[in-house]
Amino acid sequence: MNTANLQLEGLLTAIASVNALLVDSGIVSRGEMQQALERAQHGVNGEARGLSEANQKAMLFPIRVLLLANDDAGQGISRTFAQYAEAVGKAS
């Protein structure tokens, strides 16, 4: 596997954990986290004009992983990175 992919996997796993900590600590609500991630997704969609569909999907991938992780955390569900990647791939 490409080292950059492993770095991305580790970074997304860490960010998902930090997001869960922020919500669990009451610093932000799960809904606020969802809104922030949705704003990021909307921003990428707006900025991605002129990019190929594959590049746009690549930019959206980490946001979509974090959206799923946020939703799952609210339901007490835990998945592996590979499971998140598969779910994002099926939804795209």
mmCIF file of N, CA and C in Angstrom:
data_model
loop_
_atom_site.group_PDB
_atom_site.id
_atom_site.type_symbol
_atom_site.label_atom_id
_atom_site.label_comp_id
_atom_site.label_asym_id
_atom_site.label_seq_id
_atom_site.Cartn_x
_atom_site.Cartn_y
_atom_site.Cartn_z
ATOM 1 N N MET A 1 0.846 -1.177 0.000
ATOM 2 C CA MET A 1 0.000 0.000 0.000
ATOM 3 C C MET A 1 0.888 1.236 0.000
ATOM 4 N N ASN A 2 0.443 2.258 -0.674
ATOM 5 C CA ASN A 2 1.147 3.529 -0.744
ATOM 6 C C ASN A 2 1.249 4.150 0.647
ATOM 7 N N THR A 3 2.424 4.655 0.998
ATOM 8 C CA THR A 3 2.635 5.264 2.309
ATOM 9 C C THR A 3 1.691 6.438 2.537
ATOM 10 N N ALA A 4 1.420 7.219 1.493
ATOM 11 C CA ALA A 4 0.511 8.360 1.632
ATOM 12 C C ALA A 4 -0.885 7.880 2.036
ATOM 13 N N ASN A 5 -1.299 6.741 1.527
ATOM 14 C CA ASN A 5 -2.606 6.196 1.904
ATOM 15 C C ASN A 5 -2.633 5.841 3.389
ATOM 16 N N LEU A 6 -1.547 5.268 3.872
ATOM 17 C CA LEU A 6 -1.472 4.927 5.289
ATOM 18 C C LEU A 6 -1.471 6.183 6.154
ATOM 19 N N GLN A 7 -0.803 7.219 5.690
ATOM 20 C CA GLN A 7 -0.794 8.480 6.424
ATOM 21 C C GLN A 7 -2.197 9.079 6.466
ATOM 22 N N LEU A 8 -2.908 9.035 5.352
ATOM 23 C CA LEU A 8 -4.272 9.531 5.297
ATOM 24 C C LEU A 8 -5.166 8.720 6.237
ATOM 25 N N GLU A 9 -5.010 7.419 6.231
ATOM 26 C CA GLU A 9 -5.791 6.560 7.119
ATOM 27 C C GLU A 9 -5.544 6.926 8.580
ATOM 28 N N GLY A 10 -4.291 7.102 8.952
ATOM 29 C CA GLY A 10 -3.970 7.467 10.322
ATOM 30 C C GLY A 10 -4.504 8.837 10.692
ATOM 31 N N LEU A 11 -4.376 9.787 9.797
ATOM 32 C CA LEU A 11 -4.865 11.136 10.058
ATOM 33 C C LEU A 11 -6.378 11.152 10.226
ATOM 34 N N LEU A 12 -7.095 10.471 9.357
ATOM 35 C CA LEU A 12 -8.560 10.439 9.464
ATOM 36 C C LEU A 12 -9.011 9.727 10.730
ATOM 37 N N THR A 13 -8.314 8.677 11.103
ATOM 38 C CA THR A 13 -8.645 7.968 12.342
ATOM 39 C C THR A 13 -8.445 8.890 13.539
ATOM 40 N N ALA A 14 -7.350 9.646 13.536
ATOM 41 C CA ALA A 14 -7.084 10.578 14.627
ATOM 42 C C ALA A 14 -8.124 11.696 14.666
ATOM 43 N N ILE A 15 -8.461 12.254 13.520
ATOM 44 C CA ILE A 15 -9.451 13.334 13.480
ATOM 45 C C ILE A 15 -10.811 12.840 13.944
ATOM 46 N N ALA A 16 -11.192 11.637 13.543
ATOM 47 C CA ALA A 16 -12.470 11.075 13.994
ATOM 48 C C ALA A 16 -12.476 10.929 15.518
ATOM 49 N N SER A 17 -11.357 10.520 16.081
ATOM 50 C CA SER A 17 -11.267 10.390 17.547
ATOM 51 C C SER A 17 -11.351 11.744 18.236
ATOM 52 N N VAL A 18 -10.681 12.736 17.681
ATOM 53 C CA VAL A 18 -10.744 14.086 18.249
ATOM 54 C C VAL A 18 -12.170 14.636 18.140
ATOM 55 N N ASN A 19 -12.806 14.423 17.007
ATOM 56 C CA ASN A 19 -14.196 14.865 16.844
ATOM 57 C C ASN A 19 -15.098 14.227 17.895
ATOM 58 N N ALA A 20 -14.936 12.936 18.114
ATOM 59 C CA ALA A 20 -15.744 12.238 19.120
ATOM 60 C C ALA A 20 -15.467 12.805 20.508
ATOM 61 N N LEU A 21 -14.209 13.103 20.798
ATOM 62 C CA LEU A 21 -13.851 13.688 22.092
ATOM 63 C C LEU A 21 -14.512 15.053 22.276
ATOM 64 N N LEU A 22 -14.500 15.870 21.239
ATOM 65 C CA LEU A 22 -15.135 17.188 21.312
ATOM 66 C C LEU A 22 -16.628 17.064 21.609
ATOM 67 N N VAL A 23 -17.267 16.114 20.967
ATOM 68 C CA VAL A 23 -18.700 15.903 21.193
ATOM 69 C C VAL A 23 -18.932 15.324 22.585
ATOM 70 N N ASP A 24 -18.175 14.296 22.938
ATOM 71 C CA ASP A 24 -18.346 13.654 24.250
ATOM 72 C C ASP A 24 -18.060 14.612 25.403
ATOM 73 N N SER A 25 -17.168 15.573 25.178
ATOM 74 C CA SER A 25 -16.828 16.551 26.212
ATOM 75 C C SER A 25 -17.844 17.686 26.291
ATOM 76 N N GLY A 26 -18.760 17.713 25.347
ATOM 77 C CA GLY A 26 -19.774 18.757 25.339
ATOM 78 C C GLY A 26 -19.298 20.075 24.748
ATOM 79 N N ILE A 27 -18.143 20.074 24.120
ATOM 80 C CA ILE A 27 -17.617 21.297 23.510
ATOM 81 C C ILE A 27 -18.450 21.668 22.285
ATOM 82 N N VAL A 28 -18.809 20.666 21.521
ATOM 83 C CA VAL A 28 -19.736 20.851 20.394
ATOM 84 C C VAL A 28 -20.746 19.715 20.444
ATOM 85 N N SER A 29 -21.895 19.930 19.869
ATOM 86 C CA SER A 29 -22.891 18.865 19.796
ATOM 87 C C SER A 29 -22.620 18.020 18.555
ATOM 88 N N ARG A 30 -23.187 16.854 18.525
ATOM 89 C CA ARG A 30 -23.039 15.996 17.354
ATOM 90 C C ARG A 30 -23.620 16.705 16.121
ATOM 91 N N GLY A 31 -24.729 17.414 16.324
ATOM 92 C CA GLY A 31 -25.333 18.161 15.224
ATOM 93 C C GLY A 31 -24.435 19.269 14.705
ATOM 94 N N GLU A 32 -23.761 19.952 15.616
ATOM 95 C CA GLU A 32 -22.817 20.998 15.204
ATOM 96 C C GLU A 32 -21.651 20.412 14.428
ATOM 97 N N MET A 33 -21.176 19.261 14.871
ATOM 98 C CA MET A 33 -20.092 18.591 14.144
ATOM 99 C C MET A 33 -20.569 18.209 12.745
ATOM 100 N N GLN A 34 -21.776 17.680 12.677
ATOM 101 C CA GLN A 34 -22.364 17.299 11.389
ATOM 102 C C GLN A 34 -22.450 18.530 10.475
ATOM 103 N N GLN A 35 -22.925 19.643 11.005
ATOM 104 C CA GLN A 35 -23.050 20.867 10.211
ATOM 105 C C GLN A 35 -21.695 21.357 9.716
ATOM 106 N N ALA A 36 -20.686 21.305 10.571
ATOM 107 C CA ALA A 36 -19.344 21.747 10.171
ATOM 108 C C ALA A 36 -18.805 20.875 9.032
ATOM 109 N N LEU A 37 -19.004 19.569 9.146
ATOM 110 C CA LEU A 37 -18.525 18.666 8.094
ATOM 111 C C LEU A 37 -19.322 18.849 6.807
ATOM 112 N N GLU A 38 -20.612 19.096 6.943
ATOM 113 C CA GLU A 38 -21.437 19.345 5.757
ATOM 114 C C GLU A 38 -21.031 20.650 5.070
ATOM 115 N N ARG A 39 -20.667 21.671 5.857
ATOM 116 C CA ARG A 39 -20.171 22.922 5.272
ATOM 117 C C ARG A 39 -18.871 22.664 4.502
ATOM 118 N N ALA A 40 -18.015 21.844 5.075
ATOM 119 C CA ALA A 40 -16.769 21.494 4.382
ATOM 120 C C ALA A 40 -17.067 20.780 3.072
ATOM 121 N N GLN A 41 -18.007 19.861 3.116
ATOM 122 C CA GLN A 41 -18.397 19.118 1.913
ATOM 123 C C GLN A 41 -18.963 20.073 0.861
ATOM 124 N N HIS A 42 -19.809 20.982 1.293
ATOM 125 C CA HIS A 42 -20.394 21.964 0.379
ATOM 126 C C HIS A 42 -19.307 22.845 -0.221
ATOM 127 N N GLY A 43 -18.336 23.237 0.613
ATOM 128 C CA GLY A 43 -17.231 24.056 0.129
ATOM 129 C C GLY A 43 -16.421 23.351 -0.940
ATOM 130 N N VAL A 44 -16.160 22.076 -0.733
ATOM 131 C CA VAL A 44 -15.416 21.309 -1.737
ATOM 132 C C VAL A 44 -16.227 21.220 -3.022
ATOM 133 N N ASN A 45 -17.515 20.983 -2.900
ATOM 134 C CA ASN A 45 -18.361 20.905 -4.097
ATOM 135 C C ASN A 45 -18.338 22.219 -4.868
ATOM 136 N N GLY A 46 -18.320 23.338 -4.151
ATOM 137 C CA GLY A 46 -18.281 24.643 -4.798
ATOM 138 C C GLY A 46 -16.929 24.964 -5.411
ATOM 139 N N GLU A 47 -15.863 24.524 -4.756
ATOM 140 C CA GLU A 47 -14.510 24.814 -5.219
ATOM 141 C C GLU A 47 -14.040 23.852 -6.302
ATOM 142 N N ALA A 48 -14.721 22.744 -6.434
ATOM 143 C CA ALA A 48 -14.225 21.678 -7.301
ATOM 144 C C ALA A 48 -14.601 21.869 -8.770
ATOM 145 N N ARG A 49 -15.186 22.989 -9.078
ATOM 146 C CA ARG A 49 -15.518 23.225 -10.493
ATOM 147 C C ARG A 49 -14.246 23.152 -11.321
ATOM 148 N N GLY A 50 -14.321 22.475 -12.417
ATOM 149 C CA GLY A 50 -13.161 22.340 -13.273
ATOM 150 C C GLY A 50 -12.314 21.116 -12.965
ATOM 151 N N LEU A 51 -12.556 20.471 -11.828
ATOM 152 C CA LEU A 51 -11.837 19.238 -11.508
ATOM 153 C C LEU A 51 -12.559 18.054 -12.128
ATOM 154 N N SER A 52 -11.801 17.022 -12.396
ATOM 155 C CA SER A 52 -12.436 15.798 -12.874
ATOM 156 C C SER A 52 -13.297 15.223 -11.751
ATOM 157 N N GLU A 53 -14.245 14.398 -12.119
ATOM 158 C CA GLU A 53 -15.106 13.759 -11.115
ATOM 159 C C GLU A 53 -14.281 12.936 -10.137
ATOM 160 N N ALA A 54 -13.258 12.253 -10.636
ATOM 161 C CA ALA A 54 -12.401 11.439 -9.767
ATOM 162 C C ALA A 54 -11.671 12.311 -8.745
ATOM 163 N N ASN A 55 -11.178 13.467 -9.183
ATOM 164 C CA ASN A 55 -10.479 14.361 -8.250
ATOM 165 C C ASN A 55 -11.438 14.952 -7.228
ATOM 166 N N GLN A 56 -12.645 15.288 -7.668
ATOM 167 C CA GLN A 56 -13.636 15.816 -6.738
ATOM 168 C C GLN A 56 -13.991 14.761 -5.692
ATOM 169 N N LYS A 57 -14.184 13.521 -6.117
ATOM 170 C CA LYS A 57 -14.477 12.440 -5.170
ATOM 171 C C LYS A 57 -13.320 12.229 -4.206
ATOM 172 N N ALA A 58 -12.101 12.378 -4.710
ATOM 173 C CA ALA A 58 -10.929 12.227 -3.838
ATOM 174 C C ALA A 58 -10.923 13.311 -2.759
ATOM 175 N N MET A 59 -11.301 14.521 -3.117
ATOM 176 C CA MET A 59 -11.354 15.610 -2.136
ATOM 177 C C MET A 59 -12.469 15.382 -1.115
ATOM 178 N N LEU A 60 -13.564 14.799 -1.556
ATOM 179 C CA LEU A 60 -14.712 14.580 -0.674
ATOM 180 C C LEU A 60 -14.549 13.357 0.226
ATOM 181 N N PHE A 61 -13.699 12.423 -0.161
ATOM 182 C CA PHE A 61 -13.557 11.174 0.582
ATOM 183 C C PHE A 61 -13.317 11.363 2.074
ATOM 184 N N PRO A 62 -12.320 12.159 2.496
ATOM 185 C CA PRO A 62 -12.081 12.270 3.943
ATOM 186 C C PRO A 62 -13.258 12.901 4.687
ATOM 187 N N ILE A 63 -13.917 13.854 4.055
ATOM 188 C CA ILE A 63 -15.080 14.484 4.702
ATOM 189 C C ILE A 63 -16.187 13.461 4.878
ATOM 190 N N ARG A 64 -16.404 12.652 3.872
ATOM 191 C CA ARG A 64 -17.464 11.643 3.948
ATOM 192 C C ARG A 64 -17.146 10.572 4.995
ATOM 193 N N VAL A 65 -15.888 10.214 5.131
ATOM 194 C CA VAL A 65 -15.492 9.272 6.188
ATOM 195 C C VAL A 65 -15.820 9.869 7.554
ATOM 196 N N LEU A 66 -15.464 11.145 7.745
ATOM 197 C CA LEU A 66 -15.716 11.796 9.033
ATOM 198 C C LEU A 66 -17.208 11.979 9.302
ATOM 199 N N LEU A 67 -17.989 12.234 8.267
ATOM 200 C CA LEU A 67 -19.444 12.313 8.434
ATOM 201 C C LEU A 67 -20.000 10.977 8.913
ATOM 202 N N LEU A 68 -19.553 9.895 8.297
ATOM 203 C CA LEU A 68 -20.014 8.563 8.718
ATOM 204 C C LEU A 68 -19.563 8.245 10.140
ATOM 205 N N ALA A 69 -18.321 8.588 10.455
ATOM 206 C CA ALA A 69 -17.808 8.318 11.798
ATOM 207 C C ALA A 69 -18.601 9.100 12.840
ATOM 208 N N ASN A 70 -18.956 10.340 12.532
ATOM 209 C CA ASN A 70 -19.757 11.160 13.443
ATOM 210 C C ASN A 70 -21.128 10.534 13.648
ATOM 211 N N ASP A 71 -21.742 10.110 12.573
ATOM 212 C CA ASP A 71 -23.062 9.477 12.661
ATOM 213 C C ASP A 71 -22.985 8.176 13.452
ATOM 214 N N ASP A 72 -21.982 7.371 13.152
ATOM 215 C CA ASP A 72 -21.823 6.092 13.857
ATOM 216 C C ASP A 72 -21.586 6.292 15.350
ATOM 217 N N ALA A 73 -20.765 7.281 15.699
ATOM 218 C CA ALA A 73 -20.472 7.533 17.110
ATOM 219 C C ALA A 73 -21.753 7.859 17.869
ATOM 220 N N GLY A 74 -22.668 8.568 17.220
ATOM 221 C CA GLY A 74 -23.945 8.886 17.844
ATOM 222 C C GLY A 74 -24.809 7.671 18.090
ATOM 223 N N GLN A 75 -24.546 6.618 17.337
ATOM 224 C CA GLN A 75 -25.311 5.378 17.473
ATOM 225 C C GLN A 75 -24.533 4.299 18.224
ATOM 226 N N GLY A 76 -23.342 4.656 18.711
ATOM 227 C CA GLY A 76 -22.526 3.687 19.427
ATOM 228 C C GLY A 76 -21.899 2.630 18.537
ATOM 229 N N ILE A 77 -21.760 2.946 17.261
ATOM 230 C CA ILE A 77 -21.188 2.013 16.284
ATOM 231 C C ILE A 77 -19.720 2.364 16.057
ATOM 232 N N SER A 78 -18.893 1.356 15.923
ATOM 233 C CA SER A 78 -17.478 1.547 15.632
ATOM 234 C C SER A 78 -17.109 0.681 14.435
ATOM 235 N N ARG A 79 -16.455 1.285 13.455
ATOM 236 C CA ARG A 79 -16.013 0.541 12.268
ATOM 237 C C ARG A 79 -14.509 0.735 12.079
ATOM 238 N N THR A 80 -13.931 -0.123 11.285
ATOM 239 C CA THR A 80 -12.535 0.040 10.899
ATOM 240 C C THR A 80 -12.463 1.053 9.753
ATOM 241 N N PHE A 81 -11.261 1.550 9.506
ATOM 242 C CA PHE A 81 -11.087 2.473 8.385
ATOM 243 C C PHE A 81 -11.514 1.799 7.079
ATOM 244 N N ALA A 82 -11.150 0.551 6.904
ATOM 245 C CA ALA A 82 -11.513 -0.165 5.673
ATOM 246 C C ALA A 82 -13.033 -0.229 5.508
ATOM 247 N N GLN A 83 -13.755 -0.413 6.599
ATOM 248 C CA GLN A 83 -15.210 -0.448 6.521
ATOM 249 C C GLN A 83 -15.780 0.922 6.146
ATOM 250 N N TYR A 84 -15.183 1.983 6.702
ATOM 251 C CA TYR A 84 -15.616 3.328 6.319
ATOM 252 C C TYR A 84 -15.331 3.591 4.838
ATOM 253 N N ALA A 85 -14.142 3.216 4.400
ATOM 254 C CA ALA A 85 -13.779 3.427 2.999
ATOM 255 C C ALA A 85 -14.730 2.687 2.078
ATOM 256 N N GLU A 86 -15.081 1.478 2.445
ATOM 257 C CA GLU A 86 -16.018 0.698 1.641
ATOM 258 C C GLU A 86 -17.394 1.361 1.622
ATOM 259 N N ALA A 87 -17.861 1.837 2.765
ATOM 260 C CA ALA A 87 -19.166 2.490 2.843
ATOM 261 C C ALA A 87 -19.190 3.777 2.002
ATOM 262 N N VAL A 88 -18.120 4.548 2.065
ATOM 263 C CA VAL A 88 -18.044 5.777 1.253
ATOM 264 C C VAL A 88 -18.033 5.417 -0.227
ATOM 265 N N GLY A 89 -17.291 4.381 -0.585
ATOM 266 C CA GLY A 89 -17.241 3.952 -1.974
ATOM 267 C C GLY A 89 -18.586 3.516 -2.508
ATOM 268 N N LYS A 90 -19.338 2.818 -1.690
ATOM 269 C CA LYS A 90 -20.668 2.352 -2.119
ATOM 270 C C LYS A 90 -21.651 3.503 -2.227
ATOM 271 N N ALA A 91 -21.498 4.525 -1.385
ATOM 272 C CA ALA A 91 -22.429 5.655 -1.371
ATOM 273 C C ALA A 91 -22.129 6.659 -2.492
ATOM 274 N N SER A 92 -20.897 6.643 -3.002
ATOM 275 C CA SER A 92 -20.502 7.630 -4.014
ATOM 276 C C SER A 92 -21.022 7.290 -5.375
#
